[in-house]
Amino acid sequence: MERTLSIVKPDGVKKNVIGQVIARFEKNGLRVVGLKLATLTKAQAEGFYAVHRARPFFASLTEFMTSGPVVLMALEGEGAIKKVRDLMGATDPKKAEVGTIRADFADSIEANIVHGSDAPETAAFEVGYYFNALELI
Ligand code: ATP
Ligand code: MG
C-alpha cells in the first residue's frame, strides 16, 4: 500500500469537475484517505512548489495555484503514486494520452487541472504538507 497527494487545481474547481477527477481515481482502485477544500496562500504555494523555485514559470505557477480554491486529497492504493501519474497524463495536455484527466479537461501546460506526487519522498513530504495525522483515515 502506498499513499500519494493529489490536488484538483483552481481550474478544475472552476470547471466543476472535482467529482469527475475523484471518480477516475476511485474507479482505478484508489481510496481517498484525506480530503479538504482550501484556498492556498502565496507562501503555501511557494513552499509546496519549492523545487521549482528557479524555473521561469514559478511566479506564474504560484499565482495560478492561489487564484481560487483547490481540492487537496491523500490517496491510498497499490502503486498509488504511479497510478495517479498515469491517470493524469503528461504535464502538457496537448501531449497527454487520450483518456487521461489532463487530455480530457486541461487547457494548458500551466492550467492542467490536477497534481500528483512524483516519487515516494515527494509523496511523503506533500501529504504531510497539507494533512496532519488526525486528518487522515
Ligand atoms: P504536478 O507537479 O502539478 O503534478 P507535473 O509533475 O506533471 O505536474 P512539473 O514539472 O512538476 O509537472 O510542474 C509543476 C507544474 O508547473 C505543472 O503541473 C504545471 O502546472 C506547471 N508547469 C510546468 N511546466 C510549465 C511550463 N513550461 N510553463 C508553465 N507552467 C508549467
Ligand atoms: Mg511535479
Short mmCIF file of N, CA and C and ligand atoms in Angstrom, two decimals:
data_model
loop_
_atom_site.label_atom_id
_atom_site.label_comp_id
_atom_site.label_asym_id
_atom_site.label_seq_id
_atom_site.Cartn_x
_atom_site.Cartn_y
_atom_site.Cartn_z
N MET A 1 0.83 -1.21 0.00
CA MET A 1 0.00 0.00 0.00
C MET A 1 0.87 1.26 0.00
N GLU A 2 0.44 2.21 -0.80
CA GLU A 2 1.22 3.44 -0.96
C GLU A 2 0.27 4.63 -0.87
N ARG A 3 0.79 5.76 -0.38
CA ARG A 3 -0.02 6.98 -0.34
C ARG A 3 0.59 8.06 -1.22
N THR A 4 -0.28 8.88 -1.77
CA THR A 4 0.19 9.97 -2.63
C THR A 4 -0.72 11.18 -2.43
N LEU A 5 -0.23 12.34 -2.84
CA LEU A 5 -1.01 13.57 -2.70
C LEU A 5 -1.46 14.02 -4.08
N SER A 6 -2.74 14.30 -4.19
CA SER A 6 -3.25 14.87 -5.43
C SER A 6 -3.98 16.17 -5.13
N ILE A 7 -4.01 17.04 -6.12
CA ILE A 7 -4.72 18.32 -5.99
C ILE A 7 -5.58 18.51 -7.23
N VAL A 8 -6.86 18.86 -7.03
CA VAL A 8 -7.63 19.42 -8.14
C VAL A 8 -7.33 20.92 -8.10
N LYS A 9 -6.64 21.38 -9.13
CA LYS A 9 -6.15 22.76 -9.17
C LYS A 9 -7.31 23.75 -9.38
N PRO A 10 -7.06 25.06 -9.22
CA PRO A 10 -8.15 26.05 -9.33
C PRO A 10 -8.95 25.95 -10.62
N ASP A 11 -8.30 25.58 -11.72
CA ASP A 11 -9.05 25.47 -12.99
C ASP A 11 -10.03 24.30 -12.94
N GLY A 12 -9.65 23.21 -12.25
CA GLY A 12 -10.55 22.06 -12.11
C GLY A 12 -11.76 22.37 -11.25
N VAL A 13 -11.53 23.13 -10.17
CA VAL A 13 -12.65 23.53 -9.31
C VAL A 13 -13.59 24.46 -10.08
N LYS A 14 -13.01 25.43 -10.83
CA LYS A 14 -13.84 26.37 -11.61
C LYS A 14 -14.65 25.66 -12.68
N LYS A 15 -14.07 24.62 -13.27
CA LYS A 15 -14.77 23.87 -14.33
C LYS A 15 -15.77 22.86 -13.78
N ASN A 16 -15.84 22.77 -12.44
CA ASN A 16 -16.85 21.89 -11.81
C ASN A 16 -16.59 20.41 -12.10
N VAL A 17 -15.32 20.02 -12.14
CA VAL A 17 -15.00 18.62 -12.43
C VAL A 17 -14.34 17.91 -11.25
N ILE A 18 -14.54 18.44 -10.04
CA ILE A 18 -13.97 17.79 -8.84
C ILE A 18 -14.40 16.33 -8.81
N GLY A 19 -15.71 16.11 -8.95
CA GLY A 19 -16.25 14.75 -8.85
C GLY A 19 -15.72 13.83 -9.93
N GLN A 20 -15.59 14.37 -11.13
CA GLN A 20 -15.10 13.53 -12.24
C GLN A 20 -13.64 13.12 -12.02
N VAL A 21 -12.84 14.03 -11.47
CA VAL A 21 -11.44 13.68 -11.19
C VAL A 21 -11.38 12.61 -10.10
N ILE A 22 -12.11 12.82 -9.02
CA ILE A 22 -12.09 11.84 -7.92
C ILE A 22 -12.65 10.51 -8.39
N ALA A 23 -13.67 10.54 -9.24
CA ALA A 23 -14.27 9.28 -9.74
C ALA A 23 -13.24 8.46 -10.51
N ARG A 24 -12.39 9.13 -11.27
CA ARG A 24 -11.36 8.38 -12.02
C ARG A 24 -10.39 7.69 -11.07
N PHE A 25 -10.05 8.36 -10.00
CA PHE A 25 -9.16 7.73 -9.01
C PHE A 25 -9.88 6.53 -8.38
N GLU A 26 -11.10 6.75 -7.94
CA GLU A 26 -11.84 5.67 -7.26
C GLU A 26 -12.06 4.47 -8.18
N LYS A 27 -12.40 4.74 -9.43
CA LYS A 27 -12.65 3.65 -10.38
C LYS A 27 -11.40 2.83 -10.64
N ASN A 28 -10.25 3.41 -10.37
CA ASN A 28 -8.98 2.72 -10.62
C ASN A 28 -8.34 2.20 -9.33
N GLY A 29 -9.16 1.97 -8.35
CA GLY A 29 -8.69 1.25 -7.16
C GLY A 29 -8.04 2.10 -6.09
N LEU A 30 -8.10 3.42 -6.26
CA LEU A 30 -7.53 4.30 -5.23
C LEU A 30 -8.61 4.68 -4.23
N ARG A 31 -8.19 4.84 -2.98
CA ARG A 31 -9.12 5.21 -1.91
C ARG A 31 -8.74 6.59 -1.37
N VAL A 32 -9.75 7.44 -1.19
CA VAL A 32 -9.50 8.77 -0.61
C VAL A 32 -9.32 8.60 0.90
N VAL A 33 -8.15 8.97 1.41
CA VAL A 33 -7.89 8.84 2.85
C VAL A 33 -7.73 10.19 3.54
N GLY A 34 -7.79 11.28 2.76
CA GLY A 34 -7.76 12.63 3.30
C GLY A 34 -8.33 13.55 2.25
N LEU A 35 -9.13 14.56 2.66
CA LEU A 35 -9.81 15.39 1.67
C LEU A 35 -10.17 16.74 2.26
N LYS A 36 -9.80 17.82 1.58
CA LYS A 36 -10.25 19.15 2.02
C LYS A 36 -10.21 20.16 0.87
N LEU A 37 -11.06 21.17 0.99
CA LEU A 37 -11.04 22.33 0.10
C LEU A 37 -10.25 23.42 0.79
N ALA A 38 -9.44 24.14 0.03
CA ALA A 38 -8.68 25.24 0.62
C ALA A 38 -8.32 26.24 -0.46
N THR A 39 -8.13 27.50 -0.04
CA THR A 39 -7.54 28.48 -0.94
C THR A 39 -6.13 28.74 -0.42
N LEU A 40 -5.14 28.36 -1.21
CA LEU A 40 -3.75 28.44 -0.75
C LEU A 40 -3.29 29.89 -0.69
N THR A 41 -2.46 30.18 0.30
CA THR A 41 -1.77 31.47 0.31
C THR A 41 -0.57 31.37 -0.64
N LYS A 42 -0.05 32.53 -1.01
CA LYS A 42 1.13 32.54 -1.88
C LYS A 42 2.27 31.79 -1.19
N ALA A 43 2.45 32.02 0.09
CA ALA A 43 3.54 31.36 0.83
C ALA A 43 3.36 29.85 0.82
N GLN A 44 2.12 29.38 1.00
CA GLN A 44 1.86 27.93 0.98
C GLN A 44 2.19 27.34 -0.39
N ALA A 45 1.76 28.04 -1.44
CA ALA A 45 2.02 27.54 -2.81
C ALA A 45 3.52 27.56 -3.10
N GLU A 46 4.21 28.58 -2.67
CA GLU A 46 5.66 28.67 -2.89
C GLU A 46 6.40 27.56 -2.14
N GLY A 47 5.95 27.26 -0.94
CA GLY A 47 6.58 26.18 -0.16
C GLY A 47 6.32 24.82 -0.79
N PHE A 48 5.12 24.65 -1.29
CA PHE A 48 4.76 23.37 -1.92
C PHE A 48 5.58 23.13 -3.19
N TYR A 49 5.74 24.17 -4.00
CA TYR A 49 6.45 24.04 -5.27
C TYR A 49 7.90 24.53 -5.16
N ALA A 50 8.48 24.45 -3.97
CA ALA A 50 9.84 24.97 -3.74
C ALA A 50 10.87 24.38 -4.71
N VAL A 51 10.68 23.12 -5.12
CA VAL A 51 11.64 22.50 -6.06
C VAL A 51 11.67 23.24 -7.40
N HIS A 52 10.61 23.98 -7.70
CA HIS A 52 10.54 24.70 -8.97
C HIS A 52 10.91 26.18 -8.84
N ARG A 53 11.47 26.56 -7.68
CA ARG A 53 11.73 27.98 -7.38
C ARG A 53 12.54 28.68 -8.48
N ALA A 54 13.50 27.96 -9.06
CA ALA A 54 14.39 28.58 -10.06
C ALA A 54 13.80 28.56 -11.48
N ARG A 55 12.66 27.91 -11.66
CA ARG A 55 12.10 27.78 -13.01
C ARG A 55 11.43 29.08 -13.45
N PRO A 56 11.46 29.37 -14.75
CA PRO A 56 10.88 30.63 -15.23
C PRO A 56 9.38 30.76 -14.96
N PHE A 57 8.70 29.60 -14.81
CA PHE A 57 7.24 29.66 -14.62
C PHE A 57 6.82 29.67 -13.14
N PHE A 58 7.79 29.80 -12.21
CA PHE A 58 7.48 29.68 -10.79
C PHE A 58 6.48 30.75 -10.31
N ALA A 59 6.70 32.00 -10.69
CA ALA A 59 5.82 33.08 -10.22
C ALA A 59 4.41 32.89 -10.78
N SER A 60 4.35 32.56 -12.06
CA SER A 60 3.06 32.36 -12.70
C SER A 60 2.34 31.14 -12.10
N LEU A 61 3.09 30.06 -11.87
CA LEU A 61 2.50 28.83 -11.30
C LEU A 61 1.92 29.09 -9.91
N THR A 62 2.67 29.79 -9.06
CA THR A 62 2.18 30.02 -7.69
C THR A 62 1.02 31.03 -7.70
N GLU A 63 1.03 31.95 -8.66
CA GLU A 63 -0.10 32.87 -8.84
C GLU A 63 -1.36 32.07 -9.22
N PHE A 64 -1.19 31.20 -10.20
CA PHE A 64 -2.30 30.35 -10.66
C PHE A 64 -2.83 29.47 -9.51
N MET A 65 -1.93 28.87 -8.74
CA MET A 65 -2.36 27.94 -7.69
C MET A 65 -3.08 28.63 -6.54
N THR A 66 -2.94 29.98 -6.47
CA THR A 66 -3.63 30.75 -5.42
C THR A 66 -4.83 31.50 -6.00
N SER A 67 -5.17 31.24 -7.26
CA SER A 67 -6.21 32.03 -7.93
C SER A 67 -7.64 31.61 -7.56
N GLY A 68 -7.77 30.56 -6.79
CA GLY A 68 -9.09 30.10 -6.36
C GLY A 68 -8.93 28.85 -5.52
N PRO A 69 -10.04 28.34 -5.00
CA PRO A 69 -9.94 27.15 -4.15
C PRO A 69 -9.42 25.93 -4.90
N VAL A 70 -8.78 25.06 -4.15
CA VAL A 70 -8.29 23.78 -4.67
C VAL A 70 -8.85 22.67 -3.79
N VAL A 71 -8.83 21.45 -4.32
CA VAL A 71 -9.16 20.28 -3.52
C VAL A 71 -7.87 19.52 -3.25
N LEU A 72 -7.56 19.36 -1.98
CA LEU A 72 -6.37 18.62 -1.56
C LEU A 72 -6.82 17.24 -1.16
N MET A 73 -6.15 16.22 -1.69
CA MET A 73 -6.54 14.86 -1.28
C MET A 73 -5.35 13.93 -1.16
N ALA A 74 -5.43 13.07 -0.15
CA ALA A 74 -4.47 11.99 0.00
C ALA A 74 -5.15 10.73 -0.49
N LEU A 75 -4.44 9.98 -1.34
CA LEU A 75 -5.00 8.77 -1.94
C LEU A 75 -4.14 7.58 -1.55
N GLU A 76 -4.79 6.44 -1.38
CA GLU A 76 -4.07 5.23 -1.00
C GLU A 76 -4.41 4.10 -1.95
N GLY A 77 -3.43 3.27 -2.25
CA GLY A 77 -3.66 2.10 -3.09
C GLY A 77 -2.34 1.46 -3.46
N GLU A 78 -2.44 0.32 -4.11
CA GLU A 78 -1.22 -0.34 -4.58
C GLU A 78 -0.62 0.49 -5.71
N GLY A 79 0.64 0.83 -5.60
CA GLY A 79 1.30 1.63 -6.64
C GLY A 79 0.61 2.97 -6.87
N ALA A 80 0.11 3.58 -5.80
CA ALA A 80 -0.73 4.78 -5.93
C ALA A 80 -0.02 5.93 -6.65
N ILE A 81 1.27 6.09 -6.41
CA ILE A 81 1.98 7.25 -7.00
C ILE A 81 1.97 7.15 -8.52
N LYS A 82 2.37 6.01 -9.05
CA LYS A 82 2.41 5.84 -10.50
C LYS A 82 1.00 5.81 -11.09
N LYS A 83 0.09 5.18 -10.36
CA LYS A 83 -1.28 5.08 -10.86
C LYS A 83 -1.86 6.48 -11.09
N VAL A 84 -1.69 7.36 -10.11
CA VAL A 84 -2.21 8.72 -10.24
C VAL A 84 -1.52 9.44 -11.39
N ARG A 85 -0.19 9.30 -11.49
CA ARG A 85 0.54 9.95 -12.59
C ARG A 85 0.03 9.46 -13.95
N ASP A 86 -0.20 8.15 -14.05
CA ASP A 86 -0.70 7.60 -15.32
C ASP A 86 -2.09 8.14 -15.64
N LEU A 87 -2.95 8.22 -14.63
CA LEU A 87 -4.31 8.71 -14.85
C LEU A 87 -4.32 10.19 -15.22
N MET A 88 -3.35 10.96 -14.70
CA MET A 88 -3.28 12.41 -15.00
C MET A 88 -2.87 12.66 -16.44
N GLY A 89 -1.88 11.91 -16.93
CA GLY A 89 -1.31 12.17 -18.25
C GLY A 89 -0.19 13.20 -18.18
N ALA A 90 0.42 13.47 -19.33
CA ALA A 90 1.58 14.37 -19.39
C ALA A 90 1.23 15.77 -18.91
N THR A 91 2.25 16.47 -18.43
CA THR A 91 2.08 17.84 -17.91
C THR A 91 1.37 18.74 -18.92
N ASP A 92 1.81 18.65 -20.18
CA ASP A 92 1.19 19.44 -21.25
C ASP A 92 0.01 18.65 -21.81
N PRO A 93 -1.21 19.15 -21.65
CA PRO A 93 -2.38 18.37 -22.08
C PRO A 93 -2.36 18.02 -23.57
N LYS A 94 -1.66 18.83 -24.36
CA LYS A 94 -1.57 18.52 -25.81
C LYS A 94 -0.76 17.24 -26.03
N LYS A 95 0.10 16.92 -25.07
CA LYS A 95 0.94 15.71 -25.19
C LYS A 95 0.38 14.55 -24.36
N ALA A 96 -0.68 14.80 -23.62
CA ALA A 96 -1.23 13.77 -22.74
C ALA A 96 -2.01 12.72 -23.54
N GLU A 97 -1.87 11.49 -23.13
CA GLU A 97 -2.56 10.39 -23.83
C GLU A 97 -4.07 10.55 -23.77
N VAL A 98 -4.73 10.13 -24.83
CA VAL A 98 -6.19 10.15 -24.89
C VAL A 98 -6.76 9.39 -23.69
N GLY A 99 -7.78 9.97 -23.08
CA GLY A 99 -8.42 9.28 -21.96
C GLY A 99 -7.84 9.63 -20.61
N THR A 100 -6.74 10.42 -20.59
CA THR A 100 -6.20 10.85 -19.31
C THR A 100 -6.95 12.11 -18.84
N ILE A 101 -6.81 12.40 -17.56
CA ILE A 101 -7.52 13.55 -16.97
C ILE A 101 -7.12 14.85 -17.67
N ARG A 102 -5.81 15.02 -17.88
CA ARG A 102 -5.36 16.27 -18.50
C ARG A 102 -5.80 16.37 -19.97
N ALA A 103 -5.73 15.27 -20.70
CA ALA A 103 -6.18 15.30 -22.09
C ALA A 103 -7.66 15.68 -22.15
N ASP A 104 -8.43 15.18 -21.23
CA ASP A 104 -9.88 15.39 -21.28
C ASP A 104 -10.33 16.75 -20.74
N PHE A 105 -9.60 17.32 -19.76
CA PHE A 105 -10.12 18.50 -19.08
C PHE A 105 -9.23 19.74 -19.13
N ALA A 106 -7.91 19.58 -19.42
CA ALA A 106 -6.99 20.70 -19.21
C ALA A 106 -6.86 21.60 -20.44
N ASP A 107 -6.54 22.87 -20.19
CA ASP A 107 -6.42 23.88 -21.25
C ASP A 107 -4.99 24.19 -21.64
N SER A 108 -4.05 24.06 -20.70
CA SER A 108 -2.67 24.49 -21.00
C SER A 108 -1.69 23.77 -20.10
N ILE A 109 -0.40 23.94 -20.41
CA ILE A 109 0.64 23.28 -19.62
C ILE A 109 0.62 23.77 -18.17
N GLU A 110 0.17 25.01 -17.95
CA GLU A 110 0.08 25.52 -16.57
C GLU A 110 -1.26 25.15 -15.93
N ALA A 111 -2.35 25.50 -16.61
CA ALA A 111 -3.68 25.18 -16.09
C ALA A 111 -4.02 23.76 -16.52
N ASN A 112 -3.47 22.80 -15.77
CA ASN A 112 -3.58 21.40 -16.20
C ASN A 112 -4.36 20.53 -15.20
N ILE A 113 -5.29 21.18 -14.46
CA ILE A 113 -6.36 20.51 -13.72
C ILE A 113 -5.94 19.77 -12.45
N VAL A 114 -4.82 19.05 -12.52
CA VAL A 114 -4.56 18.10 -11.45
C VAL A 114 -3.06 18.02 -11.15
N HIS A 115 -2.76 17.75 -9.88
CA HIS A 115 -1.39 17.48 -9.44
C HIS A 115 -1.31 16.08 -8.87
N GLY A 116 -0.15 15.45 -9.02
CA GLY A 116 0.11 14.18 -8.35
C GLY A 116 1.58 14.08 -7.98
N SER A 117 1.86 13.59 -6.78
CA SER A 117 3.26 13.43 -6.33
C SER A 117 4.00 12.54 -7.31
N ASP A 118 5.32 12.79 -7.46
CA ASP A 118 6.07 12.07 -8.50
C ASP A 118 7.02 10.99 -7.97
N ALA A 119 7.14 10.82 -6.64
CA ALA A 119 8.05 9.81 -6.08
C ALA A 119 7.70 9.59 -4.61
N PRO A 120 8.17 8.49 -4.02
CA PRO A 120 7.84 8.23 -2.61
C PRO A 120 8.24 9.36 -1.66
N GLU A 121 9.42 9.96 -1.89
CA GLU A 121 9.88 11.03 -0.99
C GLU A 121 9.00 12.27 -1.13
N THR A 122 8.66 12.63 -2.37
CA THR A 122 7.82 13.82 -2.55
C THR A 122 6.40 13.54 -2.06
N ALA A 123 5.93 12.31 -2.22
CA ALA A 123 4.59 11.97 -1.72
C ALA A 123 4.53 12.14 -0.21
N ALA A 124 5.54 11.66 0.51
CA ALA A 124 5.56 11.77 1.97
C ALA A 124 5.60 13.25 2.38
N PHE A 125 6.44 14.03 1.72
CA PHE A 125 6.51 15.47 2.01
C PHE A 125 5.18 16.15 1.72
N GLU A 126 4.59 15.84 0.58
CA GLU A 126 3.39 16.56 0.14
C GLU A 126 2.15 16.18 0.96
N VAL A 127 2.00 14.90 1.31
CA VAL A 127 0.86 14.52 2.17
C VAL A 127 1.00 15.24 3.51
N GLY A 128 2.21 15.25 4.07
CA GLY A 128 2.46 15.91 5.36
C GLY A 128 2.35 17.42 5.29
N TYR A 129 2.54 17.98 4.11
CA TYR A 129 2.48 19.44 3.94
C TYR A 129 1.04 19.94 4.16
N TYR A 130 0.07 19.14 3.73
CA TYR A 130 -1.32 19.59 3.81
C TYR A 130 -2.18 18.86 4.85
N PHE A 131 -1.73 17.72 5.33
CA PHE A 131 -2.56 16.94 6.27
C PHE A 131 -1.77 16.58 7.52
N ASN A 132 -2.41 16.71 8.69
CA ASN A 132 -1.81 16.14 9.89
C ASN A 132 -2.42 14.76 10.13
N ALA A 133 -1.83 14.01 11.05
CA ALA A 133 -2.22 12.60 11.25
C ALA A 133 -3.71 12.45 11.54
N LEU A 134 -4.29 13.41 12.28
CA LEU A 134 -5.71 13.30 12.65
C LEU A 134 -6.64 13.50 11.47
N GLU A 135 -6.12 14.07 10.37
CA GLU A 135 -6.97 14.33 9.20
C GLU A 135 -6.91 13.21 8.18
N LEU A 136 -6.15 12.17 8.46
CA LEU A 136 -6.02 11.03 7.55
C LEU A 136 -6.66 9.81 8.17
N ILE A 137 -7.40 9.04 7.38
CA ILE A 137 -8.04 7.85 7.94
C ILE A 137 -7.09 6.65 7.77
P1 ATP B 1 2.42 18.44 -10.95
O1 ATP B 1 3.72 18.59 -10.17
O2 ATP B 1 1.50 19.62 -10.81
O3 ATP B 1 1.76 17.13 -10.70
P2 ATP B 1 3.98 17.65 -13.25
O4 ATP B 1 4.75 16.82 -12.28
O5 ATP B 1 3.38 16.99 -14.44
O6 ATP B 1 2.80 18.40 -12.51
P3 ATP B 1 6.05 19.63 -13.02
O7 ATP B 1 7.21 19.64 -13.95
O8 ATP B 1 6.25 19.13 -11.63
O9 ATP B 1 4.85 18.85 -13.75
O10 ATP B 1 5.49 21.11 -12.98
C1 ATP B 1 4.62 21.52 -11.94
C2 ATP B 1 3.52 22.36 -12.53
O11 ATP B 1 4.07 23.56 -13.02
C3 ATP B 1 2.80 21.75 -13.72
O12 ATP B 1 1.79 20.85 -13.39
C4 ATP B 1 2.23 22.97 -14.37
O13 ATP B 1 1.06 23.44 -13.69
C5 ATP B 1 3.36 23.98 -14.17
N1 ATP B 1 4.28 23.98 -15.31
C6 ATP B 1 5.19 23.03 -15.63
N2 ATP B 1 5.88 23.35 -16.72
C7 ATP B 1 5.41 24.57 -17.10
C8 ATP B 1 5.71 25.47 -18.17
N3 ATP B 1 6.66 25.18 -19.06
N4 ATP B 1 5.01 26.61 -18.24
C9 ATP B 1 4.06 26.93 -17.33
N5 ATP B 1 3.73 26.14 -16.30
C10 ATP B 1 4.38 24.97 -16.19
MG MG B 2 5.54 17.61 -10.45
#
